[in-house]
Coordinates of C-alpha atoms and ligand atoms in Angstrom, one line a residue:
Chain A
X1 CA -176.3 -38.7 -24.6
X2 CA -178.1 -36.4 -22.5
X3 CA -178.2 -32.8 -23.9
X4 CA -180.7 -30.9 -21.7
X5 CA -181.8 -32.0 -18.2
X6 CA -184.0 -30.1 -16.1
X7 CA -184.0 -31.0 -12.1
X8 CA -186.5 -29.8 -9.8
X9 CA -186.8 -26.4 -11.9
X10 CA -189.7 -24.3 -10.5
X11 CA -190.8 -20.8 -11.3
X12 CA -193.5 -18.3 -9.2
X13 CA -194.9 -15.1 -10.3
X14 CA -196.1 -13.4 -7.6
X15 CA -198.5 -15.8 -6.4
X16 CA -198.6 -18.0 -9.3
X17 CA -196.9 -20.9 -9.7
X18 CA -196.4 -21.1 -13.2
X19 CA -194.1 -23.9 -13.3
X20 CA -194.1 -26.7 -10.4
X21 CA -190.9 -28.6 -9.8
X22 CA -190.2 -30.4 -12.6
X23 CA -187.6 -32.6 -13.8
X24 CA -186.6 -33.9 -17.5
X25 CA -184.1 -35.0 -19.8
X26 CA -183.8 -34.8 -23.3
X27 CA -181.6 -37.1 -25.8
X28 CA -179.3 -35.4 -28.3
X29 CA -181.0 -35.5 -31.7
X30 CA -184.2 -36.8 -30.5
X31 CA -187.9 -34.1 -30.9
X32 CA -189.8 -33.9 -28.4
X33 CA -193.2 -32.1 -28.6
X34 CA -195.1 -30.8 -25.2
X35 CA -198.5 -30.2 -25.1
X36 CA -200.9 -28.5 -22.7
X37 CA -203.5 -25.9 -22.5
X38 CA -202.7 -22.0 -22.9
X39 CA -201.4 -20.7 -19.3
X40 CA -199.9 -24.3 -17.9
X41 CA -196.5 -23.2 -17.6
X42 CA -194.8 -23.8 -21.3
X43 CA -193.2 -20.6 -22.1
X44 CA -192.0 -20.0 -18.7
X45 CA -190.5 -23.3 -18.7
X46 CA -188.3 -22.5 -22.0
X47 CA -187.3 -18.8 -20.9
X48 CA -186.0 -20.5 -18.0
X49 CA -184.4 -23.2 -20.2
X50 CA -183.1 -20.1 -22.6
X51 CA -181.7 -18.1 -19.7
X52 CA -184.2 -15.6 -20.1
X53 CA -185.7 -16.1 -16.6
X54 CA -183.7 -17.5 -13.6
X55 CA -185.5 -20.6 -11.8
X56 CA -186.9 -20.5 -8.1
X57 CA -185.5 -23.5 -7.6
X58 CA -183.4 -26.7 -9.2
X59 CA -181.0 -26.8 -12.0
X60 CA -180.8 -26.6 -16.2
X61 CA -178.0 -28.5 -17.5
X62 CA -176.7 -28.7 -20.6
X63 CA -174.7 -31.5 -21.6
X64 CA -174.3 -31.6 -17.7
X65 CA -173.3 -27.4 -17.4
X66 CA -175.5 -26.1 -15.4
X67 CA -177.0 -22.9 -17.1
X68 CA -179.5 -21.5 -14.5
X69 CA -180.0 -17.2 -15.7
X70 CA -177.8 -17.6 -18.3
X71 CA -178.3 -17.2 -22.0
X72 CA -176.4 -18.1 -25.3
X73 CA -176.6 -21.9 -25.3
X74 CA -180.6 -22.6 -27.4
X75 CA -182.0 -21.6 -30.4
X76 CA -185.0 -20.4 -29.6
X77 CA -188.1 -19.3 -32.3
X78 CA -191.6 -18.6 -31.2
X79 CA -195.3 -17.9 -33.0
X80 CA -194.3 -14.4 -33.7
X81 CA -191.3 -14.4 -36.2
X82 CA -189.5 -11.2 -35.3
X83 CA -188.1 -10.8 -38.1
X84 CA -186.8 -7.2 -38.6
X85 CA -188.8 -5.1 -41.2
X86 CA -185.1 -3.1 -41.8
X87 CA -183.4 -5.9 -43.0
X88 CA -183.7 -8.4 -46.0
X89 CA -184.0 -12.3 -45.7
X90 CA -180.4 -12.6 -46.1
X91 CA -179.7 -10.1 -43.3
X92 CA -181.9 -11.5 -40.9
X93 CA -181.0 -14.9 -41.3
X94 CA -177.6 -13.5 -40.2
X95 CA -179.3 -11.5 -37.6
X96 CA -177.8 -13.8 -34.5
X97 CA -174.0 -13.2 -36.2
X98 CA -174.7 -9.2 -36.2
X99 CA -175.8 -8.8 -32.2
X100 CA -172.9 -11.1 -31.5
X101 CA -170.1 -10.2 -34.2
X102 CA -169.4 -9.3 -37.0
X103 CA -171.4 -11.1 -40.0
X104 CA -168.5 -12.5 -41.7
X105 CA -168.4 -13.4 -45.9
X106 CA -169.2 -17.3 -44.6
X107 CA -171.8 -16.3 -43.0
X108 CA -173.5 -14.3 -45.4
X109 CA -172.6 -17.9 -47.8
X110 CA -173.7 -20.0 -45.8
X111 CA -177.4 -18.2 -45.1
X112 CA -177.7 -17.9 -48.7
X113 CA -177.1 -21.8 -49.2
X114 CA -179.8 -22.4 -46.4
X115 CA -181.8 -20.1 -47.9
X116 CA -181.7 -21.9 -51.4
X117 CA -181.7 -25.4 -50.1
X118 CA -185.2 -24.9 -48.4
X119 CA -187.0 -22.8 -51.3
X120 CA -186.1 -19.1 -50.2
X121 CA -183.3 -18.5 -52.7
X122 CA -185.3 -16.0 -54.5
X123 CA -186.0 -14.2 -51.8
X124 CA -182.9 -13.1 -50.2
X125 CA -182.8 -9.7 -50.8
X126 CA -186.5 -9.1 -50.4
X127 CA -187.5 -7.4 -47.3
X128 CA -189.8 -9.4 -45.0
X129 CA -193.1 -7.2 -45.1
X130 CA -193.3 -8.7 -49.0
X131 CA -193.4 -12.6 -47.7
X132 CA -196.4 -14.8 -47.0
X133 CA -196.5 -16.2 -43.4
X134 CA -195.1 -19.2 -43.9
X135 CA -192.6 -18.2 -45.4
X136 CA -191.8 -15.8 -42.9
X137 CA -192.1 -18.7 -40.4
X138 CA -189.2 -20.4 -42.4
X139 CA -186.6 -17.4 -42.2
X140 CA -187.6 -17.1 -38.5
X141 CA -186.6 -21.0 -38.3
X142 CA -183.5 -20.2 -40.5
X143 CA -182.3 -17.5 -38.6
X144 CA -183.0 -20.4 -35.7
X145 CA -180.6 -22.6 -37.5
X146 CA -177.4 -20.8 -38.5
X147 CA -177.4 -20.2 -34.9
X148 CA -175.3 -24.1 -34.7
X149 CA -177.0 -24.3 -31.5
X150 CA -177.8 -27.7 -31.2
X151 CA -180.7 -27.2 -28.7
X152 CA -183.5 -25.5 -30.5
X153 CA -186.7 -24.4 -28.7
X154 CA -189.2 -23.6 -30.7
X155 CA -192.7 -22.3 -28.7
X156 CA -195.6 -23.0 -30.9
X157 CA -193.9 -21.8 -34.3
X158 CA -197.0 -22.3 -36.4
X159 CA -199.7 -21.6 -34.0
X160 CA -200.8 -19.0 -36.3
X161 CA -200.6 -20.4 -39.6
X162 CA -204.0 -21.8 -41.4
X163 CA -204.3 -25.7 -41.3
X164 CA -203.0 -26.1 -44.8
X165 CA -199.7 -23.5 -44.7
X166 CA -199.3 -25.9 -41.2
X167 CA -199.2 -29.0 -42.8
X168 CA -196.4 -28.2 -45.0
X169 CA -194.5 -26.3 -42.2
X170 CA -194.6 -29.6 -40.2
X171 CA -193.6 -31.3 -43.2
X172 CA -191.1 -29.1 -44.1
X173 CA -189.4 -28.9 -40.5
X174 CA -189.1 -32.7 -40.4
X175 CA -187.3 -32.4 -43.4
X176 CA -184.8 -29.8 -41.7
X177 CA -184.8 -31.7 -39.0
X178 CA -183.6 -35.0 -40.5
X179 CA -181.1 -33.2 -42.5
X180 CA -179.5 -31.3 -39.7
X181 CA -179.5 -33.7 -36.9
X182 CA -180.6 -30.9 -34.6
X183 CA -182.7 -31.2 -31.1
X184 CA -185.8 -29.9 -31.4
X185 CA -188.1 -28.9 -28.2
X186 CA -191.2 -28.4 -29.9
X187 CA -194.3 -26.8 -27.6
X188 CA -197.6 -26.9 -29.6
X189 CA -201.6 -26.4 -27.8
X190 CA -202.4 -29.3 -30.7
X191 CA -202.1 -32.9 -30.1
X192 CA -202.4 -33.9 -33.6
X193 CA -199.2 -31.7 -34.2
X194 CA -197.3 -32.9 -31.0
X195 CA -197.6 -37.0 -32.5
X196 CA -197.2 -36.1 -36.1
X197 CA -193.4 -34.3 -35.3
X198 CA -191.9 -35.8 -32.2
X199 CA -190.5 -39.0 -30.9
X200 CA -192.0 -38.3 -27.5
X201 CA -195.0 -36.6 -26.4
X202 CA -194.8 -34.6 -22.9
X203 CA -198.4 -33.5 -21.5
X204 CA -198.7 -30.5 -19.4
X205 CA -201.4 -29.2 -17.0
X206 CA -202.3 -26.2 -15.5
X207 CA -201.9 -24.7 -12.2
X208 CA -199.5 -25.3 -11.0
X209 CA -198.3 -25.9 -14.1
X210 CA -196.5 -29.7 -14.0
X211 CA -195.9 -32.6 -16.3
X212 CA -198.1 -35.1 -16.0
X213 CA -197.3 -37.5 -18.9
X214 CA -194.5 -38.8 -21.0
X215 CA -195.5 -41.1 -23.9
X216 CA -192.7 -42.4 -26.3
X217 CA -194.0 -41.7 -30.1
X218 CA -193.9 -45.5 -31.2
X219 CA -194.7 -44.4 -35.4
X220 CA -192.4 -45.1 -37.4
X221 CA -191.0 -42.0 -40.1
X222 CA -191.1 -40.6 -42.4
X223 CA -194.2 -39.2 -41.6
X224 CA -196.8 -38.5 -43.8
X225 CA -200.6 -37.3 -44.1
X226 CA -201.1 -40.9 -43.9
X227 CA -199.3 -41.3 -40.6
X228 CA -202.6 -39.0 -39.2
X229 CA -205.1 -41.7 -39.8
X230 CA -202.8 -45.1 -38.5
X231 CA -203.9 -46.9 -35.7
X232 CA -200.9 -46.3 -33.7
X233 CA -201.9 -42.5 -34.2
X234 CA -205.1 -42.4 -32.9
X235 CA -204.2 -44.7 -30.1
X236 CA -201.6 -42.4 -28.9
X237 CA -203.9 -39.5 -29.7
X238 CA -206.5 -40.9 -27.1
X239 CA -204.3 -41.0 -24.3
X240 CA -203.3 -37.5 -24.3
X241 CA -206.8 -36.2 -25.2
X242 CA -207.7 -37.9 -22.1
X243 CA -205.3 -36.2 -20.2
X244 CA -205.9 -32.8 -21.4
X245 CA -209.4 -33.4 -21.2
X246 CA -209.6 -34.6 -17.7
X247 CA -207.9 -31.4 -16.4
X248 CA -210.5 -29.5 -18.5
X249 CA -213.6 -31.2 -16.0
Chain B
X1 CA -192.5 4.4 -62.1
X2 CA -193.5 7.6 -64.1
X3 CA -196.5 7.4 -62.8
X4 CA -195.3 7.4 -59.2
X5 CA -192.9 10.4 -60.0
X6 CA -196.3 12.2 -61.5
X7 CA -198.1 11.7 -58.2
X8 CA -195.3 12.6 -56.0
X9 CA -193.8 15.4 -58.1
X10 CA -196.9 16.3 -59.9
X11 CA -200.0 16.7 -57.4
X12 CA -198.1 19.0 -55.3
X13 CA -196.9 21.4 -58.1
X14 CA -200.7 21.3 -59.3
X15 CA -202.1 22.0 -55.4
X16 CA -199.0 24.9 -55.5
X17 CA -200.4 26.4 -59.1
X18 CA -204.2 25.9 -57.7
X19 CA -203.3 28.1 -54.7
X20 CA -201.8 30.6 -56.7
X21 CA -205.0 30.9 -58.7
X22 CA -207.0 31.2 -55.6
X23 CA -205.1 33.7 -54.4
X24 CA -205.2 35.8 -57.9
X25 CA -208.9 35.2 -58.3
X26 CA -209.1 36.3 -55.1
X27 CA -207.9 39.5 -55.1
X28 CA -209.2 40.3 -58.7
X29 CA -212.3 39.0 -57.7
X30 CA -213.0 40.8 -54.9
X31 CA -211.2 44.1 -56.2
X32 CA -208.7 43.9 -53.3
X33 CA -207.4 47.1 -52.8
X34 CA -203.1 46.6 -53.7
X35 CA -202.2 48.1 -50.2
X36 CA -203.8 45.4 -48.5
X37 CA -202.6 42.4 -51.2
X38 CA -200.8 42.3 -54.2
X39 CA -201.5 39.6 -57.2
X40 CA -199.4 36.7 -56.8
X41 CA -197.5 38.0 -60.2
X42 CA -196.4 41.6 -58.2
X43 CA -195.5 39.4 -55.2
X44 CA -193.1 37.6 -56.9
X45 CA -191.4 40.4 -58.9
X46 CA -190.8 41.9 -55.7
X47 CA -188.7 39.1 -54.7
X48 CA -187.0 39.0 -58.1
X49 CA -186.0 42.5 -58.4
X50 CA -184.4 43.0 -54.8
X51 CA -182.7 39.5 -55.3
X52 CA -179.4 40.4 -54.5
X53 CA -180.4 42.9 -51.4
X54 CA -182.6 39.6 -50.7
X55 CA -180.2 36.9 -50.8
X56 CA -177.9 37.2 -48.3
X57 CA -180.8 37.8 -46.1
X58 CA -182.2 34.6 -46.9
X59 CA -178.6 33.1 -46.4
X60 CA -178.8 34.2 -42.7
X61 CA -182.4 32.3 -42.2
X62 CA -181.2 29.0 -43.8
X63 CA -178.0 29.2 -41.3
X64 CA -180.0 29.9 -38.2
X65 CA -183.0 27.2 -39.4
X66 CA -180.3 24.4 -40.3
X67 CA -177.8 25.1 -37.0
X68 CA -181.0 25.0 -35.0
X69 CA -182.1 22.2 -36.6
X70 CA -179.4 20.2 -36.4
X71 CA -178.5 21.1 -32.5
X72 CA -182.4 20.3 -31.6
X73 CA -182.2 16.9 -33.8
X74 CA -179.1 16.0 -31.7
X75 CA -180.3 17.0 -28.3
X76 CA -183.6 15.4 -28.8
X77 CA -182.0 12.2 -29.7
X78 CA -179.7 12.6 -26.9
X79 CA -182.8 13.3 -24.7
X80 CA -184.9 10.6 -26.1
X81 CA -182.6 7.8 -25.4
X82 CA -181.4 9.1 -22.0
X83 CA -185.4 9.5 -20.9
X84 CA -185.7 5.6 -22.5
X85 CA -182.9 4.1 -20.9
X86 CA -182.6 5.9 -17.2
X87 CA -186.6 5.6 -16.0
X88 CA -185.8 7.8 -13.0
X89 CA -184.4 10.8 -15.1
X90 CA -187.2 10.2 -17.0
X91 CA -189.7 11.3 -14.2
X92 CA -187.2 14.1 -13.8
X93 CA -186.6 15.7 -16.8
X94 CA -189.5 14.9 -19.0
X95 CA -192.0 17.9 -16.8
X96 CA -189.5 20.3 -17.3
X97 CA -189.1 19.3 -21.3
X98 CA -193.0 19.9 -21.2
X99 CA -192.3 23.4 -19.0
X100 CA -189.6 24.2 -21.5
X101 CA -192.7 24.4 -24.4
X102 CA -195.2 26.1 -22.6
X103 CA -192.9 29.2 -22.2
X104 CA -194.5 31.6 -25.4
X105 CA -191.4 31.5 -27.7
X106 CA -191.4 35.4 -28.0
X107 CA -191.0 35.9 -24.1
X108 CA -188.1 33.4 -24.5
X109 CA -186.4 35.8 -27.3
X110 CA -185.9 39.0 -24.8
X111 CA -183.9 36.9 -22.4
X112 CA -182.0 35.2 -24.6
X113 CA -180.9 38.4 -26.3
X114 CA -180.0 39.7 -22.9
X115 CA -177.8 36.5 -22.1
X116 CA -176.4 35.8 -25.6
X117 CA -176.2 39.4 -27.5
X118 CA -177.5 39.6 -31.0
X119 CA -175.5 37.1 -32.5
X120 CA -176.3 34.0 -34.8
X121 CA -176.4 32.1 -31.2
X122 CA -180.1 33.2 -29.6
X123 CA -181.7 32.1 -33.3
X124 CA -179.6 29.3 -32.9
X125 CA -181.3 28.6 -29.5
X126 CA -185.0 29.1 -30.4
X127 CA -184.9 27.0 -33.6
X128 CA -183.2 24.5 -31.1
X129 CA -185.9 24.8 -28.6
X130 CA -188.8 24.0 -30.4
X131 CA -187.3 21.3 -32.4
X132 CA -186.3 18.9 -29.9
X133 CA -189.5 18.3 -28.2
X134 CA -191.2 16.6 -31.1
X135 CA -187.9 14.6 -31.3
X136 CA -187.4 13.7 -27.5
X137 CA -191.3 12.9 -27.5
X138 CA -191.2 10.6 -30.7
X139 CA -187.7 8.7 -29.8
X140 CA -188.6 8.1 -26.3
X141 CA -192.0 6.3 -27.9
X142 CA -190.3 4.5 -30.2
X143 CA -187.8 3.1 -27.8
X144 CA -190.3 2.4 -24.8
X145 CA -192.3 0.5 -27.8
X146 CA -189.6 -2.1 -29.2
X147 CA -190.8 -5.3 -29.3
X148 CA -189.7 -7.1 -25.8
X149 CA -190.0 -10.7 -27.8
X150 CA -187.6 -8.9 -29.6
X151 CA -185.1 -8.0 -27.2
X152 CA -185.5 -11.1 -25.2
X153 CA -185.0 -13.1 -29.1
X154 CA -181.3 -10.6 -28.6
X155 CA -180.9 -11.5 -24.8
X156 CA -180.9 -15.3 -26.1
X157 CA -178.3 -14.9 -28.9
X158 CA -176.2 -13.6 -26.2
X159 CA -176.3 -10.1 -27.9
X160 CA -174.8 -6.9 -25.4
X161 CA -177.1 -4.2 -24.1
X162 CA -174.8 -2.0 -26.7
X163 CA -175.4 -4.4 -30.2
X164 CA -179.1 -4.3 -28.9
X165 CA -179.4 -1.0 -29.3
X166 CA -177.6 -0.2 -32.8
X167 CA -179.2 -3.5 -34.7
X168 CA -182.6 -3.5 -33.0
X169 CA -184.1 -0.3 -31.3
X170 CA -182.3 2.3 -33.3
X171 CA -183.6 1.2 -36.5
X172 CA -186.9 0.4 -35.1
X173 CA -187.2 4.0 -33.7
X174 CA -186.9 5.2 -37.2
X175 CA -190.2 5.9 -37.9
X176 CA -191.0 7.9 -35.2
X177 CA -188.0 9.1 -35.0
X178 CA -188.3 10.8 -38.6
X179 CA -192.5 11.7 -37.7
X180 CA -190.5 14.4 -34.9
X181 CA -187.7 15.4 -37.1
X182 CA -190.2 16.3 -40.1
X183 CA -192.5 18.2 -37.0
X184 CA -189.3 19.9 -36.0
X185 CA -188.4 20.8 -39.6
X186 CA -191.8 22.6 -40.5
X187 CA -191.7 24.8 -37.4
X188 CA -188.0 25.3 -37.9
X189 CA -188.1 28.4 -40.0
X190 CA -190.8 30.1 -38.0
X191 CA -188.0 29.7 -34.6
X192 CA -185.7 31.6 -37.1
X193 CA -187.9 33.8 -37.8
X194 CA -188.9 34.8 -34.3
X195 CA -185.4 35.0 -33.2
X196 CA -184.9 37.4 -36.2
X197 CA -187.8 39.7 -34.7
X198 CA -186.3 40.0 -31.5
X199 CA -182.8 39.6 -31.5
X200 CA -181.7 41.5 -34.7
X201 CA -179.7 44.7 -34.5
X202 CA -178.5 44.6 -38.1
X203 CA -180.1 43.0 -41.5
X204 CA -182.2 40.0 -41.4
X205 CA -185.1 38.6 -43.3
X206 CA -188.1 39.5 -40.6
X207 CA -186.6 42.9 -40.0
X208 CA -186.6 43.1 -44.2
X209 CA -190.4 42.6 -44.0
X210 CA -190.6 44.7 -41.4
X211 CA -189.3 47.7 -43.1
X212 CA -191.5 46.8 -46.1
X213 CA -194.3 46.8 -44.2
X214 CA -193.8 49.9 -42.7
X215 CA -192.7 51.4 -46.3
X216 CA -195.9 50.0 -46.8
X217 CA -194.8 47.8 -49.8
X218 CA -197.0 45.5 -49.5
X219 CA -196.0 43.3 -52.6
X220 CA -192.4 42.9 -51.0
X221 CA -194.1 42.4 -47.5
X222 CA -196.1 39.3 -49.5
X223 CA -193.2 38.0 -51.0
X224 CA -190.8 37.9 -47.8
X225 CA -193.5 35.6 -46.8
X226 CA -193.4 33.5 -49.3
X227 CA -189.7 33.3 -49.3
X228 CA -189.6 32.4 -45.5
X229 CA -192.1 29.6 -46.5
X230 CA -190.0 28.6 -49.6
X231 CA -187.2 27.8 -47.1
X232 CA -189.0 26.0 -44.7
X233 CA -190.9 23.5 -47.5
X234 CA -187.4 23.0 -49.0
X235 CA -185.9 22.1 -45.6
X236 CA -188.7 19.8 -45.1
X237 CA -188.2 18.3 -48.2
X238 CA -184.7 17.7 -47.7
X239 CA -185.7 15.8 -44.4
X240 CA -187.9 13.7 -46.4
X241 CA -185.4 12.7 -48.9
X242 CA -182.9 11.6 -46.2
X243 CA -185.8 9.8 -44.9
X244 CA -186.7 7.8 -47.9
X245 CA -182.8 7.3 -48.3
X246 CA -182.6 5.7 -45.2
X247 CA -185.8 4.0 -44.8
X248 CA -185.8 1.9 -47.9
X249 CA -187.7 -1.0 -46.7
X250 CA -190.6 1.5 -45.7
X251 CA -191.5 1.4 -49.9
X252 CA -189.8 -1.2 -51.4
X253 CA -190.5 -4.7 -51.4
X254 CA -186.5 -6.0 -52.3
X255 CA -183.4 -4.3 -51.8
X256 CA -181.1 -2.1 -54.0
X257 CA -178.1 -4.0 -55.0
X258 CA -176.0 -2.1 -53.6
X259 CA -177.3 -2.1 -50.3
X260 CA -175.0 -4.5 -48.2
X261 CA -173.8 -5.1 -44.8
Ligands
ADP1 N1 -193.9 -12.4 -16.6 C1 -194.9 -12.9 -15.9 N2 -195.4 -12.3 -14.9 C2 -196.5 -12.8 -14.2 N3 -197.1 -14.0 -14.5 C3 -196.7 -14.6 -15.6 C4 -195.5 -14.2 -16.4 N4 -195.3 -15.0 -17.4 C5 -196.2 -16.0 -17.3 N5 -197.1 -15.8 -16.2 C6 -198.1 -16.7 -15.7 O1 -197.6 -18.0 -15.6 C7 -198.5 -18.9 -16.1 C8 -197.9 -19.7 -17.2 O2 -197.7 -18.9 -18.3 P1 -197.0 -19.4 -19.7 O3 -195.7 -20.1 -19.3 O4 -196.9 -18.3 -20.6 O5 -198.1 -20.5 -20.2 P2 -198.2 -21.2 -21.6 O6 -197.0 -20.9 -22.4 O7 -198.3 -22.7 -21.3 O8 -199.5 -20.7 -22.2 C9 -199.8 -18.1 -16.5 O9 -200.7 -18.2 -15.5 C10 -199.3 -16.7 -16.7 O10 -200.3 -15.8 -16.5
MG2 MG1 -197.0 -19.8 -24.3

């Protein structure tokens, strides 16, 4: 089934077009990483699939609603975690609950069993300023998660984590991922990233920013650091590298 | 944990005794004459020994400095978050909040008496007056410099303007907001006493010192002053408590027990 579709959706600022029309259509439960270099039109794209800004032109849809300017339906985490210094773990994994509702005694359960299941149970009551980026990374994606959107958009959410802390994120969020059945739109600047997570790789470019490839992921998973040196890899690695690359000349 | 309570217990008491000794071996030292300043000792027997004619002197102060605190706290708030979230009265009103400071505080006192009378009101009104800037200045800041990923991270949860502003940019205007109430509260006391200067008809603390001085008791003069100051490092304190009270993840790294919602 078709959760998201994008038709036509442009945006300008000003003089820029930051996102050229451009249509898409994204499979319940599938993850599907899109790459491009900085300033192609990535974010814009998800703050107009999150509501935050209102397309130029063309329609969101989600599961065939259309959405345009409206907010409410994603999940939505990017590089920054924004988690709130005031609260603890517990609290702002119940963050969405408290801006919406109240922040019932499920609620408060159910982040604690998240919490515990992915290796922050002894953090609950900490306060955020105490945790190691990563790990602030995962109560971001937590927070993310108790949302029960089904749509999450995630705008490179470890783009500033070193290589090794990365590696187990990417681990760690396939893990999440399989568990939870969740759809994940996943933007990352790093091709080796986009392959290793997704089952489809979308290639941006820049000004205007536009799609301009959209390979299906043929490895097979579970992933693992051996997936990064298999043929089928490094094939598919190519093929975007010569895309990105070309627009670089 | 003892030794935290030893630094921020201790190292003031010790700068507190340290002045004290300046100040003696300062006037032994230098053979001050007694008319011009006591020892620290004669200072503070003066205060002891008109305690009772003293007390309800210094009564009066802490009313003015705390009403006039609390009315400047609120309408700087009030202030702040208007300025924050109406940009146009914000170009309005924030040259005549920096008009309202650049008035000398004493020329404000004779009108104020004229308007109000000699009540505890015109105190009341200068304590007021030069406690809320810090507090309209700080606020405003703070809200201007929430985090928009933030807000737009609320604006996608679906959260309401009103929600936004309890669970994200009141608590993260804390900080600054408690940096303008700890500015208003050391310059609290000194409104009072201003007010007390020129709007007094009956007993007050500044008219007190006055009379000393002019009785030229110079010991009681010295130790009016350090009463005044007494109240204004205590209210200061106070404002620092409630601060850490309410702040807790500013020094802790997990939270109290206790502390749910
Ligand atoms: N709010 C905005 N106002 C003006 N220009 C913007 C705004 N947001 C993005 N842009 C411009 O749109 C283009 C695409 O930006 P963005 O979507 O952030 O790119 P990416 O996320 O791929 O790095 C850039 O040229 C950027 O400068
Ligand atoms: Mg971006």
């Amino acid at each position: 089934m078709t959760l998201l579709e994008l038709r036509d959706v442009a945006k300008t600022f000003g003089d820029t077009i930051a996102l050229s029309p451009t249509s898409l259509a994204i499979e319940e439960g599938s993850f599907v990483a899109i790459v491009g270099p900085s300033g192609c039109g990535k974010s814009t794209m998800f703050n107009v699939i999150a509501g935050l800004l209102t397309p130029d032109g063309g329609d969101v849809l989600v599961k065939g609603e259309r959405v345009n300017g409206t907010t409410g339906h994603v999940g939505y985490m990017l590089q920054k975690d924004l988690l709130v210094p005031w609260r603890t773990v517990e609290d702002n994994i119940t963050m969405a609950k408290r801006l919406t509702g109240r922040v019932s005694a499920a609620d408060r359960e159910e982040a604690r069993a998240v919490a515990r299941q992915y290796g922050l149970g002894d953090f609950l009551r900490h306060y955020p300023t105490a945790l190691s980026g990563g790990m602030r990374q995962r109560v971001a994606f937590m927070r993310t998660l108790v949302t029960h959107q089904t749509l999450l958009l995630l705008d490179e959410p470890f783009g500033a984590l070193d290589a090794q802390t990365r590696l187990e994120m990417q681990q760690w969020l396939l893990q999440v991922w399989r568990d939870t059945g969740r759809t994940v739109l996943f933007i990352t600047h790093d091709v080796d990233e986009s392959i290793f997570l997704s089952d489809r790789v979308i290639v941006m470019s820049p000004r205007p920013g536009r799609v301009v490839a959209d390979f299906a992921n043929p490895l097979p998973r579970p992933r693992t650091v051996d997936t990064l040196i298999e043929p089928a890899f490094i094939d598919l690695k190519t093929k975007v590298m010569r895309l990105l690359h070309r627009e670089d000349a | 944990m003892t030794r935290k309570i030893l630094r921020n217990v201790g190292v003031p008491i010790l700068s507190f005794v340290l002045l004290l000794l300046v100040w003696q071996w300062i006037v032994v030292g230098f053979h001050v004459a007694s008319y011009i300043a006591p020892r620290p000792r004669q200072a503070f027997l003066a205060v002891t020994q008109n305690w009772s004619a003293l007390w309800p002197l210094i009564l009066g102060t802490i009313r003015e400095t705390v009403y006039g605190f609390f009315v400047g706290a609120a309408l700087g708030l009030s202030l702040g978050v208007i300025m924050a979230k109406v940009p146009v009265l914000q170009r309005i009103v924030y040259p005549v909040l920096v008009l309202s400071q650049a008035v000398p505080i004493i020329a404000l006192a004779a009108p104020l008496v004229l308007i109000l009378g000699f009540s505890v009101t015109p105190k009341v009104v200068i304590v007021a007056w030069i406690v809320f800037f810090p507090v309209t200045v700080n606020v405003l800041d703070g809200l201007t410099h929430v985090d928009k990923d933030l807000l737009n991270l609320a604006r996608v949860y679906g959260a309401s303007r009103w929600r936004t502003f309890i669970h994200i940019e009141i608590p993260a205007t804390a900080t600054p907001l408690f940096s303008g109430l700890k500015i208003g509260a050391t310059y609290a006391v000194t409104g009072a006493i201003i007010g007390e200067l020129a709007a007094s008809d009956g007993a007050s603390l500044a008219l007190y010192q006055e009379h000393a001085n002019a009785n030229l008791n110079t010991a009681a003069v010295y130790g009016t002053t350090m009463v005044m100051t007494a109240i204004g490092i205590t209210w200061f304190l106070l404002v620092v408590g409630v601060e850490v009270f309410a702040t807790p993840w500013q020094r802790r790294t997990v939270a109290r027990r206790w502390r749910r919602r």
